[in-house]
Coordinates of N, CA and C in Angstrom, one line a residue:
M1 N -8.1 42.0 -22.2 CA -7.5 40.8 -22.5 C -6.3 40.5 -21.6
L2 N -5.5 41.6 -21.4 CA -4.3 41.5 -20.6 C -4.7 41.2 -19.1
K3 N -5.8 41.7 -18.7 CA -6.3 41.5 -17.3 C -6.7 40.0 -17.2
I4 N -7.3 39.4 -18.2 CA -7.7 38.0 -18.2 C -6.4 37.1 -18.1
L5 N -5.4 37.5 -18.9 CA -4.2 36.7 -18.9 C -3.5 36.8 -17.5
H6 N -3.5 37.9 -16.9 CA -2.9 38.1 -15.6 C -3.6 37.3 -14.6
I7 N -5.0 37.2 -14.6 CA -5.8 36.4 -13.7 C -5.5 34.9 -13.9
L8 N -5.4 34.5 -15.2 CA -5.1 33.1 -15.5 C -3.7 32.7 -15.0
C9 N -2.8 33.7 -15.1 CA -1.4 33.4 -14.6 C -1.4 33.2 -13.1
V10 N -2.1 34.1 -12.4 CA -2.1 34.0 -10.9 C -2.8 32.7 -10.5
V11 N -3.9 32.4 -11.1 CA -4.6 31.1 -10.8 C -3.7 29.9 -11.0
S12 N -3.0 29.9 -12.2 CA -2.1 28.8 -12.5 C -1.0 28.7 -11.5
C13 N -0.4 29.8 -11.1 CA 0.7 29.8 -10.1 C 0.2 29.2 -8.8
L14 N -1.0 29.7 -8.4 CA -1.6 29.2 -7.1 C -1.8 27.7 -7.2
L15 N -2.4 27.2 -8.3 CA -2.6 25.8 -8.4 C -1.3 25.0 -8.4
F16 N -0.3 25.5 -9.1 CA 1.0 24.8 -9.2 C 1.6 24.7 -7.8
S17 N 1.6 25.9 -7.1 CA 2.2 25.9 -5.7 C 1.5 25.0 -4.8
T18 N 0.2 24.9 -4.9 CA -0.6 24.0 -4.0 C -0.2 22.6 -4.3
F19 N 0.0 22.2 -5.6 CA 0.4 20.9 -5.9 C 1.8 20.6 -5.4
I20 N 2.7 21.5 -5.6 CA 4.1 21.2 -5.1 C 4.1 21.1 -3.6
F21 N 3.5 22.0 -2.8 CA 3.5 21.9 -1.4 C 2.7 20.8 -0.8
S22 N 1.7 20.3 -1.5 CA 0.9 19.2 -0.9 C 1.7 17.9 -1.0
H23 N 2.7 17.8 -1.9 CA 3.4 16.6 -2.0 C 4.7 16.6 -1.1
Q24 N 4.9 17.8 -0.5 CA 6.1 17.8 0.4 C 5.7 17.3 1.8
N25 N 4.5 17.1 2.1 CA 4.1 16.7 3.4 C 3.8 15.2 3.5
E26 N 4.4 14.4 2.7 CA 4.2 13.0 2.8 C 4.9 12.5 4.0
T27 N 4.3 11.5 4.6 CA 4.8 11.0 5.9 C 5.2 9.5 5.8
I28 N 6.3 9.1 6.3 CA 6.7 7.7 6.3 C 5.9 7.1 7.4
V29 N 5.1 6.0 7.1 CA 4.2 5.3 8.0 C 4.8 4.0 8.4
H30 N 5.8 3.4 7.7 CA 6.3 2.2 8.0 C 7.8 2.1 7.5
G31 N 8.7 1.9 8.3 CA 10.1 1.8 7.9 C 10.8 3.1 8.4
P32 N 12.0 3.4 7.8 CA 12.6 2.8 6.7 C 13.4 1.5 7.1
F33 N 13.6 0.7 6.1 CA 14.3 -0.6 6.3 C 15.5 -0.6 5.3
N34 N 16.7 -0.9 5.8 CA 17.9 -0.9 5.0 C 18.0 -2.0 4.1
I35 N 18.6 -1.8 2.9 CA 18.8 -2.9 1.9 C 20.3 -3.2 1.8
S36 N 20.7 -4.4 1.9 CA 22.1 -4.8 1.9 C 22.7 -4.7 0.5
W37 N 21.9 -4.9 -0.5 CA 22.4 -4.9 -1.9 C 22.5 -3.6 -2.5
C38 N 22.2 -2.5 -1.8 CA 22.1 -1.2 -2.4 C 22.9 -0.2 -1.5
G39 N 24.0 -0.5 -1.0 CA 24.8 0.5 -0.2 C 24.0 1.2 0.9
N40 N 23.7 2.4 0.7 CA 22.9 3.2 1.6 C 21.4 3.1 1.3
G41 N 21.0 2.1 0.6 CA 19.6 2.0 0.1 C 18.6 1.6 1.2
Q42 N 17.4 2.0 1.0 CA 16.3 1.7 2.0 C 15.0 1.6 1.3
F43 N 14.0 1.0 1.9 CA 12.7 1.0 1.4 C 11.8 1.4 2.6
Y44 N 10.6 2.0 2.3 CA 9.7 2.4 3.3 C 8.3 2.7 2.6
F45 N 7.3 2.9 3.4 CA 6.0 3.2 3.0 C 5.6 4.5 3.4
E46 N 5.1 5.3 2.5 CA 4.7 6.7 2.9 C 3.2 7.0 2.6
E47 N 2.6 7.7 3.5 CA 1.2 8.2 3.3 C 1.3 9.5 2.5
T48 N 0.5 9.5 1.4 CA 0.5 10.7 0.5 C -0.9 11.4 0.6
H49 N -1.0 12.5 -0.1 CA -2.3 13.2 -0.2 C -3.1 12.7 -1.4
D50 N -2.6 11.7 -2.1 CA -3.3 11.1 -3.2 C -4.5 10.3 -2.7
L51 N -5.7 10.7 -3.0 CA -6.9 10.1 -2.4 C -7.2 8.8 -3.0
E52 N -6.7 8.5 -4.2 CA -6.9 7.2 -4.9 C -5.9 6.1 -4.5
Y53 N -4.6 6.6 -4.3 CA -3.5 5.7 -3.9 C -2.8 6.4 -2.8
P54 N -3.4 6.3 -1.6 CA -2.8 7.1 -0.4 C -1.6 6.5 0.2
I55 N -1.2 5.3 -0.1 CA 0.1 4.7 0.5 C 0.9 4.3 -0.7
H56 N 2.2 4.7 -0.6 CA 3.2 4.3 -1.7 C 4.3 3.5 -1.0
F57 N 4.7 2.5 -1.8 CA 5.9 1.7 -1.4 C 7.1 2.3 -2.1
I58 N 8.1 2.8 -1.4 CA 9.2 3.6 -2.0 C 10.5 2.8 -1.8
L59 N 11.3 2.8 -2.8 CA 12.7 2.3 -2.7 C 13.6 3.5 -3.0
E60 N 14.6 3.7 -2.2 CA 15.7 4.6 -2.4 C 17.0 3.9 -2.5
C61 N 17.6 4.1 -3.6 CA 18.9 3.5 -3.9 C 19.9 4.5 -4.4
G62 N 20.8 4.9 -3.5 CA 21.7 6.1 -3.9 C 20.9 7.3 -4.0
D63 N 21.0 8.0 -5.1 CA 20.2 9.3 -5.2 C 18.8 9.0 -5.9
E64 N 18.6 7.8 -6.2 CA 17.3 7.5 -7.0 C 16.2 7.1 -6.0
K65 N 15.0 7.7 -6.2 CA 13.8 7.4 -5.4 C 12.8 6.8 -6.4
K66 N 12.3 5.6 -6.1 CA 11.4 4.9 -7.1 C 10.2 4.4 -6.3
I67 N 9.0 4.6 -6.9 CA 7.8 4.0 -6.4 C 7.7 2.6 -6.9
I68 N 7.7 1.7 -5.9 CA 7.6 0.2 -6.3 C 6.1 -0.1 -6.5
D69 N 5.3 0.4 -5.6 CA 3.8 0.1 -5.7 C 3.1 1.2 -5.0
R70 N 1.8 1.3 -5.4 CA 0.8 2.2 -4.8 C -0.4 1.4 -4.5
Y71 N -0.9 1.7 -3.3 CA -2.0 0.9 -2.8 C -3.3 1.7 -2.9
Y72 N -4.2 1.1 -3.7 CA -5.5 1.7 -4.1 C -6.5 1.8 -2.9
V73 N -7.2 2.8 -2.8 CA -8.2 3.0 -1.7 C -9.3 2.0 -1.7
D74 N -9.7 1.5 -2.9 CA -10.6 0.4 -3.1 C -11.8 0.3 -2.1
G75 N -12.5 1.3 -2.0 CA -13.8 1.3 -1.2 C -13.6 1.7 0.3
A76 N -12.4 2.0 0.7 CA -12.1 2.3 2.1 C -12.9 3.6 2.5
N77 N -13.3 3.6 3.8 CA -14.0 4.8 4.3 C -13.0 6.0 4.4
F78 N -13.5 7.2 4.5 CA -12.7 8.3 4.6 C -12.8 8.9 6.0
I79 N -11.7 9.4 6.6 CA -11.7 10.1 7.9 C -11.6 11.5 7.6
I80 N -12.4 12.4 8.2 CA -12.3 13.8 8.0 C -11.3 14.4 9.1
L81 N -10.2 14.9 8.7 CA -9.3 15.6 9.6 C -9.5 17.1 9.5
S82 N -8.8 17.8 10.3 CA -9.1 19.3 10.4 C -8.8 20.0 9.1
N83 N -7.8 19.5 8.3 CA -7.5 20.2 7.1 C -7.6 19.4 5.8
R84 N -8.0 18.1 5.9 CA -8.2 17.3 4.7 C -8.9 16.0 5.1
Q85 N -9.2 15.2 4.0 CA -9.8 13.8 4.2 C -8.6 12.8 4.0
K86 N -8.8 11.7 4.7 CA -7.8 10.6 4.6 C -8.5 9.3 4.5
P87 N -8.2 8.4 3.6 CA -8.8 7.1 3.5 C -8.4 6.3 4.8
D88 N -9.4 5.5 5.3 CA -9.2 4.7 6.5 C -8.6 3.4 6.1
M89 N -7.3 3.4 5.8 CA -6.6 2.2 5.4 C -5.1 2.4 5.9
G90 N -4.5 1.2 6.0 CA -3.1 1.3 6.5 C -2.4 0.0 6.4
I91 N -1.1 0.0 6.7 CA -0.3 -1.2 6.7 C -0.4 -1.9 8.0
E92 N -0.8 -3.1 8.0 CA -0.9 -3.9 9.2 C 0.4 -4.6 9.6
S93 N 1.2 -5.0 8.5 CA 2.4 -5.7 8.8 C 3.3 -5.7 7.5
V94 N 4.6 -5.7 7.7 CA 5.6 -5.8 6.7 C 6.6 -6.9 7.2
F95 N 6.8 -7.9 6.5 CA 7.7 -9.0 7.0 C 8.3 -9.8 5.8
F96 N 9.4 -10.5 6.1 CA 10.1 -11.3 5.1 C 9.7 -12.8 5.4
Q97 N 9.6 -13.6 4.3 CA 9.4 -15.0 4.4 C 10.0 -15.7 3.2
E98 N 10.7 -16.7 3.4 CA 11.3 -17.5 2.2 C 10.2 -18.4 1.6
I99 N 10.2 -18.4 0.3 CA 9.5 -19.4 -0.5 C 10.5 -20.1 -1.3
G100 N 10.6 -21.4 -1.0 CA 11.8 -22.1 -1.6 C 13.0 -21.5 -1.1
S101 N 13.9 -21.1 -2.0 CA 15.2 -20.5 -1.6 C 15.1 -19.0 -1.8
K102 N 14.0 -18.4 -2.2 CA 13.9 -17.0 -2.4 C 13.2 -16.3 -1.3
K103 N 13.9 -15.2 -0.9 CA 13.3 -14.3 0.2 C 12.2 -13.4 -0.4
H104 N 11.1 -13.4 0.2 CA 10.0 -12.5 -0.3 C 9.6 -11.5 0.8
L105 N 9.2 -10.4 0.3 CA 8.7 -9.3 1.2 C 7.2 -9.4 1.1
F106 N 6.5 -9.4 2.3 CA 5.1 -9.4 2.4 C 4.6 -8.1 3.0
V107 N 3.5 -7.6 2.5 CA 2.8 -6.4 3.0 C 1.4 -6.7 3.2
I108 N 0.8 -6.5 4.4 CA -0.6 -6.7 4.6 C -1.2 -5.3 4.7
I109 N -2.2 -5.1 3.8 CA -2.9 -3.8 3.8 C -4.3 -4.0 4.3
K110 N -4.8 -3.2 5.2 CA -6.2 -3.3 5.7 C -6.9 -2.0 5.4
R111 N -8.2 -2.2 4.8 CA -9.0 -1.0 4.5 C -10.3 -1.2 5.3
N112 N -10.7 -0.2 6.1 CA -12.0 -0.2 6.8 C -13.1 0.2 5.8
I113 N -14.1 -0.6 5.7 CA -15.2 -0.4 4.7 C -16.6 -0.5 5.4
T114 N -17.4 0.5 5.2 CA -18.8 0.6 5.7 C -19.7 1.0 4.5
H115 N -20.7 0.2 4.3 CA -21.7 0.5 3.3 C -23.1 0.1 3.8
R116 N -23.8 1.0 4.5 CA -25.0 0.6 5.2 C -26.1 0.0 4.3
A117 N -26.2 0.6 3.1 CA -27.3 0.1 2.2 C -27.0 -1.4 1.8
L118 N -25.8 -1.8 1.8 CA -25.5 -3.2 1.4 C -25.2 -4.1 2.6
G119 N -25.3 -3.5 3.8 CA -25.0 -4.2 5.0 C -23.6 -4.6 5.2
I120 N -22.6 -3.8 4.7 CA -21.2 -4.1 4.8 C -20.6 -3.2 5.9
N121 N -19.9 -3.9 6.9 CA -19.2 -3.2 7.9 C -18.0 -4.1 8.4
G122 N -16.8 -3.7 8.0 CA -15.7 -4.5 8.4 C -14.4 -4.0 7.8
D123 N -13.5 -5.0 7.7 CA -12.1 -4.7 7.2 C -11.8 -5.6 6.0
D124 N -11.3 -5.0 4.9 CA -10.8 -5.7 3.8 C -9.3 -5.9 3.9
Y125 N -8.8 -7.1 3.8 CA -7.4 -7.4 3.9 C -6.9 -7.9 2.6
R126 N -5.7 -7.4 2.2 CA -4.9 -7.9 1.0 C -3.5 -8.1 1.4
V127 N -3.0 -9.3 1.1 CA -1.6 -9.6 1.3 C -0.8 -9.5 0.0
Y128 N 0.2 -8.6 -0.1 CA 1.0 -8.4 -1.3 C 2.3 -9.1 -1.1
A129 N 2.8 -9.8 -2.1 CA 4.0 -10.5 -2.0 C 5.0 -10.0 -3.1
Y130 N 6.2 -9.6 -2.7 CA 7.2 -9.1 -3.6 C 8.4 -10.0 -3.6
E131 N 9.1 -10.0 -4.7 CA 10.3 -10.8 -4.8 C 11.4 -9.8 -5.4
N132 N 12.6 -10.2 -5.2 CA 13.7 -9.4 -5.8 C 14.2 -10.2 -7.0
S133 N 14.1 -9.5 -8.2 CA 14.5 -10.1 -9.4 C 16.1 -10.2 -9.5
P134 N 16.6 -11.0 -10.4 CA 18.1 -11.1 -10.5 C 18.8 -9.7 -10.8
K135 N 18.0 -8.8 -11.3 CA 18.6 -7.4 -11.5 C 18.3 -6.5 -10.3
N136 N 18.0 -7.0 -9.2 CA 17.7 -6.3 -8.0 C 16.6 -5.3 -8.2
I137 N 15.5 -5.8 -8.8 CA 14.3 -5.0 -9.0 C 13.2 -5.6 -8.1
I138 N 12.7 -4.9 -7.2 CA 11.6 -5.4 -6.3 C 10.3 -5.4 -7.1
Q139 N 9.7 -6.5 -7.3 CA 8.4 -6.6 -8.1 C 7.4 -7.6 -7.4
L140 N 6.2 -7.4 -7.8 CA 5.1 -8.3 -7.3 C 5.4 -9.7 -7.8
D141 N 5.2 -10.7 -6.9 CA 5.3 -12.1 -7.3 C 3.9 -12.5 -7.8
K142 N 3.8 -12.5 -9.1 CA 2.5 -12.7 -9.8 C 1.9 -14.1 -9.4
N143 N 2.7 -15.1 -9.2 CA 2.1 -16.4 -8.8 C 1.4 -16.3 -7.4
I144 N 2.1 -15.7 -6.5 CA 1.6 -15.6 -5.1 C 0.3 -14.7 -5.1
M145 N 0.4 -13.6 -5.9 CA -0.7 -12.7 -6.0 C -2.0 -13.3 -6.6
K146 N -1.9 -14.4 -7.2 CA -3.1 -15.1 -7.8 C -3.8 -16.0 -6.7
D147 N -3.1 -16.1 -5.5 CA -3.7 -16.9 -4.5 C -4.9 -16.2 -3.8
N148 N -6.1 -16.6 -4.0 CA -7.3 -16.0 -3.5 C -7.4 -16.1 -2.0
N149 N -6.6 -17.0 -1.4 CA -6.7 -17.1 0.1 C -6.0 -15.9 0.8
L150 N -5.2 -15.1 0.0 CA -4.4 -14.0 0.6 C -5.2 -12.7 0.5
S151 N -6.4 -12.7 0.3 CA -7.3 -11.5 0.4 C -8.6 -11.9 1.0
G152 N -9.2 -11.1 1.7 CA -10.5 -11.4 2.3 C -11.1 -10.3 3.2
F153 N -12.3 -10.6 3.7 CA -13.0 -9.7 4.5 C -13.3 -10.2 5.9
E154 N -13.2 -9.3 6.9 CA -13.5 -9.6 8.3 C -14.5 -8.6 8.8
G155 N -15.7 -9.2 9.1 CA -16.8 -8.3 9.5 C -18.1 -8.8 9.1
E156 N -19.1 -7.9 8.9 CA -20.4 -8.2 8.5 C -20.7 -7.8 7.1
S157 N -21.3 -8.7 6.4 CA -21.6 -8.5 5.0 C -23.0 -9.1 4.7
D158 N -23.9 -8.2 4.3 CA -25.3 -8.6 4.0 C -25.9 -9.5 5.2
G159 N -25.6 -9.0 6.4 CA -26.2 -9.6 7.6 C -25.5 -10.9 8.1
E160 N -24.4 -11.3 7.4 CA -23.7 -12.5 7.8 C -22.3 -12.1 8.2
E161 N -21.8 -12.8 9.3 CA -20.4 -12.6 9.7 C -19.4 -13.3 8.7
S162 N -18.4 -12.6 8.5 CA -17.3 -13.1 7.6 C -16.0 -13.0 8.4
H163 N -15.1 -14.1 8.2 CA -13.8 -14.1 8.9 C -12.7 -14.3 7.9
F164 N -11.7 -13.6 8.0 CA -10.5 -13.8 7.2 C -9.4 -14.4 8.1
K165 N -8.7 -15.4 7.6 CA -7.8 -16.2 8.4 C -6.4 -15.6 8.5
Y166 N -6.0 -14.7 7.6 CA -4.6 -14.3 7.4 C -4.4 -12.8 7.7
K167 N -4.7 -12.3 8.9 CA -4.7 -10.9 9.2 C -3.3 -10.5 9.8
T168 N -2.5 -11.4 10.2 CA -1.3 -11.1 10.9 C -0.1 -11.8 10.2
A169 N 1.1 -11.3 10.5 CA 2.3 -11.9 9.9 C 2.4 -13.4 10.2
A170 N 2.2 -13.7 11.5 CA 2.3 -15.1 11.9 C 1.3 -16.0 11.2
E171 N 0.1 -15.6 10.9 CA -0.9 -16.4 10.2 C -0.5 -16.6 8.7
V172 N 0.0 -15.5 8.1 CA 0.5 -15.6 6.7 C 1.7 -16.5 6.6
K173 N 2.7 -16.3 7.5 CA 3.9 -17.1 7.5 C 3.5 -18.6 7.6
K174 N 2.6 -19.0 8.5 CA 2.2 -20.3 8.7 C 1.5 -20.9 7.4
Y175 N 0.7 -20.0 6.8 CA 0.0 -20.4 5.5 C 1.0 -20.6 4.4
I176 N 2.0 -19.7 4.3 CA 3.0 -19.8 3.2 C 3.8 -21.1 3.4
K177 N 4.2 -21.3 4.6 CA 5.0 -22.5 4.9 C 4.2 -23.8 4.6
E178 N 3.0 -23.9 5.0 CA 2.2 -25.1 4.7 C 1.8 -25.2 3.2
T179 N 1.6 -24.1 2.5 CA 1.2 -24.2 1.1 C 2.3 -24.2 0.1
Y180 N 3.3 -23.3 0.3 CA 4.3 -23.2 -0.7 C 5.7 -23.8 -0.4
N181 N 5.9 -24.1 0.9 CA 7.1 -24.7 1.3 C 7.0 -26.1 1.8
K182 N 6.1 -26.9 1.2 CA 5.9 -28.3 1.6 C 7.1 -29.1 1.2
K183 N 7.5 -30.0 2.1 CA 8.7 -30.8 1.7 C 8.3 -32.2 1.4

């Protein structure tokens, strides 16, 4: 019985140390960007080893580090690297745009998707819009997120070509200006 407990203890320690060390290798893939309302604060996007949510939107304010959002793999292909797998997705652009008098942060995420049986080969785009609340909390703008024009597919699907209009910051800014900032 003592031998079994010893083996379980060793296995538990190995699993715990693997978990701890796997999260220390997270890489900033976009940013950091300074935040004026938070002294030495900044936000950035980091690639993690989480296969379901491989990119995290992080806010650091003082000594506090907070995950604002996590971007789901949502059907993206996987790339095999020498020591691990990685979803084939990334940040295409991060930019600010005013809607009315409020400054919004926009993030364009692109996921490469291939499914031969369904005839799918291309890129899935999603535009995320964030606003700063009166309490300086960065949060998704739920009204903008309901806009179906800000997500789409570019490529081939079921033998037909599909095109998405808003793949770049310039295209999204033009759309926001014409749709939400009409005078």
